Coordinates of N, CA and C in Angstrom, one line a residue:
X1 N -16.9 -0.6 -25.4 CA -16.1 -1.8 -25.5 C -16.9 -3.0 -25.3
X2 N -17.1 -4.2 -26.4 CA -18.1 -5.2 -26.6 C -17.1 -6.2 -25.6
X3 N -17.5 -7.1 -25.3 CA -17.4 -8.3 -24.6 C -16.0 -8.9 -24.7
X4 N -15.6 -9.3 -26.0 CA -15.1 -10.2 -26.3 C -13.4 -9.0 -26.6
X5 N -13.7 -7.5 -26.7 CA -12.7 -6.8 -26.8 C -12.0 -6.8 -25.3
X6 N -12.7 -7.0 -23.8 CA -12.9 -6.7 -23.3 C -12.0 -8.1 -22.5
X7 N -12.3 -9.1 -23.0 CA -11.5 -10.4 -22.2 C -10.3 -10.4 -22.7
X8 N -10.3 -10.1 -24.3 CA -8.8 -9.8 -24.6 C -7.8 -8.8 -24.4
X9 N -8.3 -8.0 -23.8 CA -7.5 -6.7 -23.4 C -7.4 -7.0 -21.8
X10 N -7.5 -8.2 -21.1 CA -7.2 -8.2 -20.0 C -6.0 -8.7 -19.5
X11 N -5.2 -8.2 -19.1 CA -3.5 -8.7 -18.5 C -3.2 -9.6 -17.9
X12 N -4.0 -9.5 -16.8 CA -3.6 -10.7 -15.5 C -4.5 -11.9 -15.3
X13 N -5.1 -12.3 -16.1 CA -5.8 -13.4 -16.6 C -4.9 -14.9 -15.8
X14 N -5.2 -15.6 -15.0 CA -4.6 -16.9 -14.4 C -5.2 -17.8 -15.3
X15 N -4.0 -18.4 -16.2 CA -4.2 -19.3 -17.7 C -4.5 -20.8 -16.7
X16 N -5.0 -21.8 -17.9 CA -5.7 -23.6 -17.1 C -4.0 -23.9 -16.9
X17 N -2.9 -23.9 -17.2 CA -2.0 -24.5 -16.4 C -1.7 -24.2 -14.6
X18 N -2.2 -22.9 -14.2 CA -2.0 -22.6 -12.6 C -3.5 -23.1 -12.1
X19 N -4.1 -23.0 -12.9 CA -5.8 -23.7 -12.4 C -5.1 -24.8 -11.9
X20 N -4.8 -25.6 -13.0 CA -4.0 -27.1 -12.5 C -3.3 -27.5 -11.4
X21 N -2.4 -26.5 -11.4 CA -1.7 -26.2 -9.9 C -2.6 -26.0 -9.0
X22 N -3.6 -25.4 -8.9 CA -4.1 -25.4 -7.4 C -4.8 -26.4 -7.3
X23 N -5.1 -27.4 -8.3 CA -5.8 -28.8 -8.1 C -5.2 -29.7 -7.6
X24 N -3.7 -29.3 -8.1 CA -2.2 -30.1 -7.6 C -2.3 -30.1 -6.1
X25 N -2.3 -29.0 -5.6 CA -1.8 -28.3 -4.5 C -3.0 -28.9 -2.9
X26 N -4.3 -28.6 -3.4 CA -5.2 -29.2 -2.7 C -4.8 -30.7 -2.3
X27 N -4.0 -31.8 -3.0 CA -3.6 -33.0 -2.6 C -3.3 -32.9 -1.4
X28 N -2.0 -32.4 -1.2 CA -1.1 -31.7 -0.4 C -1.8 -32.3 1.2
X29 N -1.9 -32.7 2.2 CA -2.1 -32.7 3.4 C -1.2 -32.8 4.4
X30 N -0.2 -32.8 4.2 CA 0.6 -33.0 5.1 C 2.4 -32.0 5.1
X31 N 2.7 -31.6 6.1 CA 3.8 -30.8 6.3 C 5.1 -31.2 6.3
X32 N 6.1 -31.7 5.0 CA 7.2 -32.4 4.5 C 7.4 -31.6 3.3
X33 N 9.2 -31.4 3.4 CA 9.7 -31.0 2.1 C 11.0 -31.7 2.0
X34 N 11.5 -31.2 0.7 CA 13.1 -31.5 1.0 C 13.6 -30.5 0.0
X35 N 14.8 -30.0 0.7 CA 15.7 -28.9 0.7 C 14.6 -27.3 0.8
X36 N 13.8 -27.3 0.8 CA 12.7 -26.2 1.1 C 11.6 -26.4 1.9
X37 N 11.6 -25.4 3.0 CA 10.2 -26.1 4.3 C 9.8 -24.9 4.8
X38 N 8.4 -25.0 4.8 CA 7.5 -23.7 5.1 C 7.2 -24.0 6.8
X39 N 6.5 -23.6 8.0 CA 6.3 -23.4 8.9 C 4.9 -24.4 8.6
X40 N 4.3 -24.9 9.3 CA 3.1 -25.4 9.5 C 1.8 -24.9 9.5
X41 N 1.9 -23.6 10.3 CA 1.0 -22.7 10.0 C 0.8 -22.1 8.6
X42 N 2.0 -21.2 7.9 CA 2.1 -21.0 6.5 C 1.4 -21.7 5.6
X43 N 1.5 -23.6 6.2 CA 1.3 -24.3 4.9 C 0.3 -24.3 4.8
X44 N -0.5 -24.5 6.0 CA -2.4 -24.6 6.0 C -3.0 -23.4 5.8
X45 N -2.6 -22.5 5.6 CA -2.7 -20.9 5.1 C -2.7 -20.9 4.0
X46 N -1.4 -21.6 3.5 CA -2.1 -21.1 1.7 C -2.5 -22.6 1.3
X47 N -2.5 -23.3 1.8 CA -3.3 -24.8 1.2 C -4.6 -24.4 1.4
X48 N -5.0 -23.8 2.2 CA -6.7 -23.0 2.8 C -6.7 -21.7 1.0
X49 N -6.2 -21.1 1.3 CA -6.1 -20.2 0.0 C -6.4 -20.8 -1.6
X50 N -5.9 -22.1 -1.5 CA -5.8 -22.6 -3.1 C -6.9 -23.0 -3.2
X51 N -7.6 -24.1 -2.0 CA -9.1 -24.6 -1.4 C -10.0 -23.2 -2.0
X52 N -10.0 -22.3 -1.6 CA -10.8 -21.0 -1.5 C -11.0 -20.4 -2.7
X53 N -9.8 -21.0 -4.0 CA -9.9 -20.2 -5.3 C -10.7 -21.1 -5.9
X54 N -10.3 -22.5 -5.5 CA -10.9 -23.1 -6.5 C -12.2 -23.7 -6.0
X55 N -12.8 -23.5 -5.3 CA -14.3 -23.4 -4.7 C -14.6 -22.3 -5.3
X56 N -14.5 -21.2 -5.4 CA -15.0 -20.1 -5.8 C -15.3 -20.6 -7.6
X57 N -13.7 -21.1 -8.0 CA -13.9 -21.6 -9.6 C -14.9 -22.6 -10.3
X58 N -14.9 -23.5 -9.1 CA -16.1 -24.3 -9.6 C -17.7 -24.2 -9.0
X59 N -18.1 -22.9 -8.6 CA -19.1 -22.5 -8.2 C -19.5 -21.9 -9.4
X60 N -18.1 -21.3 -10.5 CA -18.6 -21.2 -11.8 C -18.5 -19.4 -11.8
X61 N -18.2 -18.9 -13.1 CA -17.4 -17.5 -13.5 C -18.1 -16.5 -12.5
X62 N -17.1 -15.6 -12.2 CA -17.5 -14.7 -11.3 C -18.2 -13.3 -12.4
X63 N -19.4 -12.7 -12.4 CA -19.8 -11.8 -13.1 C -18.9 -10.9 -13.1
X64 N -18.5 -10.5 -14.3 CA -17.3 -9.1 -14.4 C -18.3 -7.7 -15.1
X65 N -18.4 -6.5 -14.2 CA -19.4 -6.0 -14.4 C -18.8 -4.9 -15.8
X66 N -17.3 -4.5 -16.2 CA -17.0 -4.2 -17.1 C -16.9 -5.1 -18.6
X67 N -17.3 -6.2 -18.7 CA -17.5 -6.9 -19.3 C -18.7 -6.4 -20.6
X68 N -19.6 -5.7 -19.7 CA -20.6 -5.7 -20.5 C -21.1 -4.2 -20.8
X69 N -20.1 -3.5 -20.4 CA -20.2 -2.2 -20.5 C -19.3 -1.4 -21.8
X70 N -19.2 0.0 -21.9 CA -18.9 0.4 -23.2 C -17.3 1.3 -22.5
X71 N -16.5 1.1 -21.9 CA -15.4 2.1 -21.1 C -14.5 2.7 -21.8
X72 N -14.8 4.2 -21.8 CA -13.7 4.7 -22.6 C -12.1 6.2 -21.5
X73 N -13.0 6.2 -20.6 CA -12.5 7.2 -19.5 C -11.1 6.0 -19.6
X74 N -9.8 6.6 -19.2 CA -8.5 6.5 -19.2 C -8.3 5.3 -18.0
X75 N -8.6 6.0 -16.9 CA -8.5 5.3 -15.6 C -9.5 4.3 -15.2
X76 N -10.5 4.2 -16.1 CA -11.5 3.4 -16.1 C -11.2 2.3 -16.9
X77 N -10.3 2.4 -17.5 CA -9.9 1.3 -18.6 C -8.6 0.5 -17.2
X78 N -8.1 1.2 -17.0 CA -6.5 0.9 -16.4 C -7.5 -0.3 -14.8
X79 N -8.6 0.4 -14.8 CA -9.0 -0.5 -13.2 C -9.9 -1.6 -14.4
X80 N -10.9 -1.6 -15.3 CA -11.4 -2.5 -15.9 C -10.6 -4.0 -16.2
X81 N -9.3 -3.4 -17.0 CA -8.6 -4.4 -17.3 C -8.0 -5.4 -16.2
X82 N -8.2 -4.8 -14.8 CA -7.8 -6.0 -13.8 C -9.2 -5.9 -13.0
X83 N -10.4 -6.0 -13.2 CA -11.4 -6.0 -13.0 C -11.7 -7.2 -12.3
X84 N -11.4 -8.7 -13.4 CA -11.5 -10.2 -13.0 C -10.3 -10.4 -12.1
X85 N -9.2 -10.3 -12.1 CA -8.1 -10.7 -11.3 C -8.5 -10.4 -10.0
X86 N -8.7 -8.9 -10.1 CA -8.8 -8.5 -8.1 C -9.5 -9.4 -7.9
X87 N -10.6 -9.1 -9.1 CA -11.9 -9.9 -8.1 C -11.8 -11.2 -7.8
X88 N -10.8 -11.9 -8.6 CA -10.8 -13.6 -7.9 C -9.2 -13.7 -6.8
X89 N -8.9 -12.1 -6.7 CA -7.7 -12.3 -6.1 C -6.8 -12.8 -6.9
X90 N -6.6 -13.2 -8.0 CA -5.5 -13.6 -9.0 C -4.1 -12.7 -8.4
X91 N -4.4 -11.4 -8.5 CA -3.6 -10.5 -8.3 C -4.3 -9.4 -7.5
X92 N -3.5 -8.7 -6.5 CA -4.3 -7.3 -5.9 C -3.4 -6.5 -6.3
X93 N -4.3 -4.8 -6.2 CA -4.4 -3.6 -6.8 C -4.1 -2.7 -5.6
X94 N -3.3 -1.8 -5.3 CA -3.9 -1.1 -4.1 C -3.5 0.4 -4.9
X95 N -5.2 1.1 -5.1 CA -4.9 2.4 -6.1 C -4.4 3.9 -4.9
X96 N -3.7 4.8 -4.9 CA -3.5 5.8 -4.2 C -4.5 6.5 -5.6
X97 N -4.8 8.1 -4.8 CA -5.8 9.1 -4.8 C -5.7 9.8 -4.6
X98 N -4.9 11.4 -5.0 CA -5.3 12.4 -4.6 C -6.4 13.2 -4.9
X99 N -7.0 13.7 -4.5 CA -8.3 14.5 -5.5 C -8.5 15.6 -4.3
X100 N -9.9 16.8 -4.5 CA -10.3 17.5 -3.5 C -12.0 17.1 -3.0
X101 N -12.4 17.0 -1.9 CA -13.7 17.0 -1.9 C -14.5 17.7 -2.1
X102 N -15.8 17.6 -1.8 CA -16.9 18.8 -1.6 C -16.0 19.9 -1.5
X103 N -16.0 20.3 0.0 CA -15.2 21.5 0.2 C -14.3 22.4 0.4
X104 N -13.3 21.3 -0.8 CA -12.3 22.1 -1.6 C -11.1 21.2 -0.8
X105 N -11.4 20.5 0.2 CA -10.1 20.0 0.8 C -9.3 19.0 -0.2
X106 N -8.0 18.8 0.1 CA -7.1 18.1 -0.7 C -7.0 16.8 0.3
X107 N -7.2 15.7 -0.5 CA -7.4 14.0 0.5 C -7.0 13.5 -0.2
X108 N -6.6 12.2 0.6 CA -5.8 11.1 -0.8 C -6.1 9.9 0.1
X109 N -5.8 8.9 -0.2 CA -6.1 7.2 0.3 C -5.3 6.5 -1.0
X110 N -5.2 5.4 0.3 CA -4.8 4.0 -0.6 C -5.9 3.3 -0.4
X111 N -6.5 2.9 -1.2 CA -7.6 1.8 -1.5 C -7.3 0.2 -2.0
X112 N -8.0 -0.4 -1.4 CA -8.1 -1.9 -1.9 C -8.9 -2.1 -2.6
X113 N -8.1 -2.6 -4.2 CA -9.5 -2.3 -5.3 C -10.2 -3.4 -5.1
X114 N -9.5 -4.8 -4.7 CA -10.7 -5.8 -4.3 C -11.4 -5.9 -3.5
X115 N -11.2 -5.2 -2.4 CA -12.0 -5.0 -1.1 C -13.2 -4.1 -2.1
X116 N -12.7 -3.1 -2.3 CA -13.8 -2.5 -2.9 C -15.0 -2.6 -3.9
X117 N -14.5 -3.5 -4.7 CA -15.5 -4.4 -6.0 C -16.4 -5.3 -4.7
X118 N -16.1 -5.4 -4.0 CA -17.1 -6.5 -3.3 C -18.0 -5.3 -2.7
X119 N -18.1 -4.2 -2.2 CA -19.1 -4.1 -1.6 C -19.2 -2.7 -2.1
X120 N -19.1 -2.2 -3.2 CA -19.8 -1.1 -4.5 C -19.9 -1.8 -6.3
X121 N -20.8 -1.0 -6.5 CA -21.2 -1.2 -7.7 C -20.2 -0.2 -8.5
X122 N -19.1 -0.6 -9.4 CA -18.2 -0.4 -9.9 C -19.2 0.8 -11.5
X123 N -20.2 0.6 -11.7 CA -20.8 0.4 -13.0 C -20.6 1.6 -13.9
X124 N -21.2 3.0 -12.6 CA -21.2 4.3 -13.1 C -20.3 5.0 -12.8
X125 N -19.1 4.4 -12.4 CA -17.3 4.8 -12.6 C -17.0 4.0 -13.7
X126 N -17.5 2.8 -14.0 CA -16.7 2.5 -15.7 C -17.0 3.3 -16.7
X127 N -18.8 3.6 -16.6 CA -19.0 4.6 -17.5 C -19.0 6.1 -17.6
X128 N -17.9 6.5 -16.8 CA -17.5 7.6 -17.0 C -18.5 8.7 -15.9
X129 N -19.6 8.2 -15.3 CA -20.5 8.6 -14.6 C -20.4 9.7 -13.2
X130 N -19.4 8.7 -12.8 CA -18.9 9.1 -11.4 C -17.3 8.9 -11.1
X131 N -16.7 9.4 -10.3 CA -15.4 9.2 -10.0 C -15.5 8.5 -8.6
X132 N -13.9 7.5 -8.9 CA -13.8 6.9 -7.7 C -12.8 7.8 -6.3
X133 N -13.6 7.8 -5.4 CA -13.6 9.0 -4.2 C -12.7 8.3 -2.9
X134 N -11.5 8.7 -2.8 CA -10.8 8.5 -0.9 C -12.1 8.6 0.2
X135 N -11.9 7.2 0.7 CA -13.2 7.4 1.5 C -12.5 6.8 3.3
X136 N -12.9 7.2 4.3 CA -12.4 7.4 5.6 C -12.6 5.9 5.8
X137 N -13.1 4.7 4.9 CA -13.0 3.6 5.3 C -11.9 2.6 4.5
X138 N -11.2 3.4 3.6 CA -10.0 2.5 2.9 C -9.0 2.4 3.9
X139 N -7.8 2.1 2.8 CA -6.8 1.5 4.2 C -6.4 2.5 4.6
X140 N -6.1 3.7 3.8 CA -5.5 4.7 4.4 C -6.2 6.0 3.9
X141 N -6.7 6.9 4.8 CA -7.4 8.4 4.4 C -6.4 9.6 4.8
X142 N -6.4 10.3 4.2 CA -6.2 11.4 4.9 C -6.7 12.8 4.3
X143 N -6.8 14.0 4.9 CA -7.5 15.0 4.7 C -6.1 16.0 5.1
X144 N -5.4 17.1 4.1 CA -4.5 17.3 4.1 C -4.9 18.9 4.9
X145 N -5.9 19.2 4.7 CA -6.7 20.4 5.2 C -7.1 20.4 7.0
X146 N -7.5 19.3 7.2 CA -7.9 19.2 8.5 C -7.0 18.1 9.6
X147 N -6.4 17.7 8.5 CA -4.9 16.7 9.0 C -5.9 15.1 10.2
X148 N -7.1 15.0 9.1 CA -7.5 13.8 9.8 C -6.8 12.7 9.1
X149 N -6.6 11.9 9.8 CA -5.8 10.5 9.4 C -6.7 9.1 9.8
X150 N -7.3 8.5 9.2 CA -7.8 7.0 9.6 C -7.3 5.8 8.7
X151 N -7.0 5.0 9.4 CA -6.4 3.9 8.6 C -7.5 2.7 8.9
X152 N -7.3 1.5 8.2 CA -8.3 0.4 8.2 C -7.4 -0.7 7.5
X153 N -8.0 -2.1 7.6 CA -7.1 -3.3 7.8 C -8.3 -4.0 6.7
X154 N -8.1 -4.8 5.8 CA -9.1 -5.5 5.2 C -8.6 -6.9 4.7
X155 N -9.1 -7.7 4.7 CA -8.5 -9.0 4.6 C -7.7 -9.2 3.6
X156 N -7.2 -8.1 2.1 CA -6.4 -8.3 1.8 C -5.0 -7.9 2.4
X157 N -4.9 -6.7 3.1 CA -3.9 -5.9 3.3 C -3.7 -5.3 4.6
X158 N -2.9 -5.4 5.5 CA -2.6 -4.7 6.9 C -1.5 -3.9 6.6
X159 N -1.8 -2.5 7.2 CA -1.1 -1.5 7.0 C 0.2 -1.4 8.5
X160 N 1.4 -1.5 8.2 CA 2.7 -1.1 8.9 C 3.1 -0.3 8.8
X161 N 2.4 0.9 9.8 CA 3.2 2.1 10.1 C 4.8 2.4 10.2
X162 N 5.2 3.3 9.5 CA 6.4 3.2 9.6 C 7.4 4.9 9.3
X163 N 7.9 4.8 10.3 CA 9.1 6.4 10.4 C 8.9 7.1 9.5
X164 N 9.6 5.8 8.1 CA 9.7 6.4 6.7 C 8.8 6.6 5.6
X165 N 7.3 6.5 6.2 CA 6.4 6.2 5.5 C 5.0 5.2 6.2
X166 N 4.6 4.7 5.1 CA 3.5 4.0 5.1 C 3.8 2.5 4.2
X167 N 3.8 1.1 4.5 CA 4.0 0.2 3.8 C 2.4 -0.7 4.4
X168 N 2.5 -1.9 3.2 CA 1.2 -2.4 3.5 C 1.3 -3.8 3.6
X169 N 1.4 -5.0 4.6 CA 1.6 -6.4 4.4 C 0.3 -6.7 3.6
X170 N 0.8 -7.7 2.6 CA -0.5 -8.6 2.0 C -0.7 -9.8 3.0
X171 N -1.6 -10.1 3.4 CA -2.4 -10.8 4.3 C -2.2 -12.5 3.2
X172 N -1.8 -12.7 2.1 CA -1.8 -14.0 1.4 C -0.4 -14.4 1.2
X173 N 0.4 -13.1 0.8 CA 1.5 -13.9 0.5 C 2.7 -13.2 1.1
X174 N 1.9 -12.9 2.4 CA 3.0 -11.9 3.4 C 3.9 -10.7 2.7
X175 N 4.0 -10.3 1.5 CA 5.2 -9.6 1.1 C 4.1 -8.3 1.1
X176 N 5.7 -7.2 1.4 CA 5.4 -5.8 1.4 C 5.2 -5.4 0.6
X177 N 4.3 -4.3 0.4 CA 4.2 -3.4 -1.1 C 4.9 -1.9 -0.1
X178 N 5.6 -1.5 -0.9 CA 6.5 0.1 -0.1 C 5.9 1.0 -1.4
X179 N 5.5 1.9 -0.3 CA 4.2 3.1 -1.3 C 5.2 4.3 -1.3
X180 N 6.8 4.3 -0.4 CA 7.1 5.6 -0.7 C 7.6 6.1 -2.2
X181 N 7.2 7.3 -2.4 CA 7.2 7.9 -4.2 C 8.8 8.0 -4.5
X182 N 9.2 7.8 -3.4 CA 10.9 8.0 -3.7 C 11.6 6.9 -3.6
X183 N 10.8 5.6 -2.5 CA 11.8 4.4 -3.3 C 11.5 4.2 -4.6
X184 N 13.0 3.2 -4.8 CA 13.2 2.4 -6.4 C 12.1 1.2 -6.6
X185 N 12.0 0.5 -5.1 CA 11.4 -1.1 -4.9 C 10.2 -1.2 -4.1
X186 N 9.2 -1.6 -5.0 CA 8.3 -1.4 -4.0 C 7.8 -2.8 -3.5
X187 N 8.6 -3.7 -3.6 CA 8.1 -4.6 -2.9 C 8.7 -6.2 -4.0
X188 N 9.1 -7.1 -3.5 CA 8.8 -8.1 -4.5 C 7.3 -8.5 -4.9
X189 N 7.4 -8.6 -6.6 CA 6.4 -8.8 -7.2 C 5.8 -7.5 -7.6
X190 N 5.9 -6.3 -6.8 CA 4.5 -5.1 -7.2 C 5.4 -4.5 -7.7
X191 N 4.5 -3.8 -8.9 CA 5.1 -3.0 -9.8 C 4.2 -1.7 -9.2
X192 N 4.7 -0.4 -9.9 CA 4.4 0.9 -9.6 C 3.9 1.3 -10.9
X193 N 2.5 1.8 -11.0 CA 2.2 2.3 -12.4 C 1.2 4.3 -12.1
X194 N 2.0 4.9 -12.5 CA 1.2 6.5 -12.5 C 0.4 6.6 -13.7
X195 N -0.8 6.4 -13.2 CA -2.1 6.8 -14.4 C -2.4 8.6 -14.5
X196 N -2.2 9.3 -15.9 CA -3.2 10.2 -15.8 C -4.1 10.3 -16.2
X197 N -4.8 10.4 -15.0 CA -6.3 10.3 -14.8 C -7.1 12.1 -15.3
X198 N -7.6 12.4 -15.8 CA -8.9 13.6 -15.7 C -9.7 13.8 -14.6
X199 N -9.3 15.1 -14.2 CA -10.5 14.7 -12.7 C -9.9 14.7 -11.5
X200 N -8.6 14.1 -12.0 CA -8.0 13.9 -10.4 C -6.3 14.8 -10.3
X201 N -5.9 15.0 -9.0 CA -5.0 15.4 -8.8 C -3.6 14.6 -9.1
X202 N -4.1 13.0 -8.6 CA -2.8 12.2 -9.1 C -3.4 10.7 -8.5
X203 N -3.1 9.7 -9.3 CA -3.2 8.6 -9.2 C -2.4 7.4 -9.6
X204 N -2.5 6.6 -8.6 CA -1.0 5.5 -8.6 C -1.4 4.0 -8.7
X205 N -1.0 3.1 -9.2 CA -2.1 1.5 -8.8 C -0.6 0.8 -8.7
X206 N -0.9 0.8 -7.3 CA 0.3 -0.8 -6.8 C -0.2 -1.9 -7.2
X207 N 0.4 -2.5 -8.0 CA 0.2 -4.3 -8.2 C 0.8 -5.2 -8.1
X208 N 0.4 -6.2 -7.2 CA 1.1 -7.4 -6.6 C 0.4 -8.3 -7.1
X209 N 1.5 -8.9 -8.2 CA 1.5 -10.2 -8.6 C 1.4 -11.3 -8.4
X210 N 2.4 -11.4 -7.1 CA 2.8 -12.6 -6.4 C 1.8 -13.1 -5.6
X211 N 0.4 -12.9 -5.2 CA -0.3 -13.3 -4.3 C -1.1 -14.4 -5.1
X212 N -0.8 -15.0 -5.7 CA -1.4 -16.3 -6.3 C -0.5 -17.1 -6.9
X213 N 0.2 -16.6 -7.7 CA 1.5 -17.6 -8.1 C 2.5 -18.0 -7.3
X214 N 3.2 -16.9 -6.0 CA 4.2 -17.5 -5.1 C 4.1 -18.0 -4.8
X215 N 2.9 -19.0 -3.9 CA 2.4 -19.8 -2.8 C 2.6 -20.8 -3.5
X216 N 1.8 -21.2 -4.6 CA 1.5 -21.9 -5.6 C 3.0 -22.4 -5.9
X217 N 3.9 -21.7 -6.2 CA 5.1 -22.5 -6.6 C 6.1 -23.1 -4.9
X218 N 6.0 -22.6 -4.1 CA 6.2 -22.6 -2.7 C 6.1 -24.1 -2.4
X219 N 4.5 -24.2 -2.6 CA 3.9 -25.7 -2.4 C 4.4 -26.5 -2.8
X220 N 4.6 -26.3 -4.5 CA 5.0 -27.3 -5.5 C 6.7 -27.7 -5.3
X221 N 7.7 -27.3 -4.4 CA 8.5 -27.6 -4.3 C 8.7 -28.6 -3.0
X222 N 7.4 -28.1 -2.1 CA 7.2 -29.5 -1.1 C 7.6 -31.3 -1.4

């Protein structure tokens, strides 16, 4: 897949009119609305947030390492195509995993796909090379064989233990993403998408929309 197939086949692309808006938004100093009012803390939270995209944007494009690659594996397309978004945070991904390890055990995890583009080289999972593996440092691991469980917190997502499950706050735009396979709603904003993947036992990608645009319009009615 050449370059230029590769920006066009991307979905969640943040177009120059929300650029605009966070240009808008940075004005912003002070804590006043009418008929809609956020908390104080909230507002310098995501006023700090829009500050943070667009320093990142005018520091100038963030390298997209599928960009320049040739991806034809299924699941490798399905993470390629929000490749740029996670990575500027546009939108976050949180992929579930079941698969077996080395030695035969059955494991699954919810992963943060932008946590993760930051500190792996994505390259030889685009190319079909290697598969992406549940690892005991995502947000959630488990080992169905040995019944280990470790969970982990990463600056996009905190995990809320819960009776009925497992749900995950977004750390930007507070809203839940609900991972149980049997609710209808998984959250405002996140849709539920089941990839079949080759290779693996079963694979799921939560995506949350709203962690760039909500705030963003939030502000704008200040």
């Amino acid at each position: 897949m050449n370059t230029s197939q590769n920006k066009s086949n991307r979905q969640f692309n943040v177009d120059d009119d929300q650029n605009a808006m966070a240009d808008f938004v940075t004005e912003f100093t002070r804590y006043r609305g009418i008929g809609h009012a956020i908390s104080r803390k909230d507002f310098q939270e995501r006023k700090h947030r829009a500050e943070v995209i667009l320093h990142s944007r005018r520091q100038g494009p963030i390298p997209i390492i599928s960009d320049t690659l040739t991806v034809i594996d299924t699941f490798a397309k399905e993470l390629a195509s929000r490749e740029e978004a996670n990575r500027t945070t546009h939108i976050l991904t949180i992929i579930f995993i079941r698969d077996r390890n080395s030695f035969g055990h059955e494991i699954s995890a919810y992963i943060d796909y932008a946590h993760r583009l930051k500190f792996e080289d994505f390259t030889q999972f685009f190319i079909g090379q290697t598969k992406l593996e549940p690892l005991t440092t995502d947000l959630s691991f488990y080992n169905w064989d040995t019944h280990m469980c470790i969970s982990n917190d990463t600056n996009n997502f905190r995990l809320l233990p819960d009776v009925n499950g497992i749900r995950f706050r977004c750390e930007h735009d507070r809203k839940i993403v609900y991972v149980d396979p049997e609710s209808k709603h998984y959250g405002d904003g996140t849709t539920r998408t089941i990839i079949y993947a080759t290779g693996y036992l079963q694979v799921i990608l939560y995506v949350n929309f709203q962690v760039f645009t909500l705030f963003i319009v939030s502000l704008l009615k200040l």
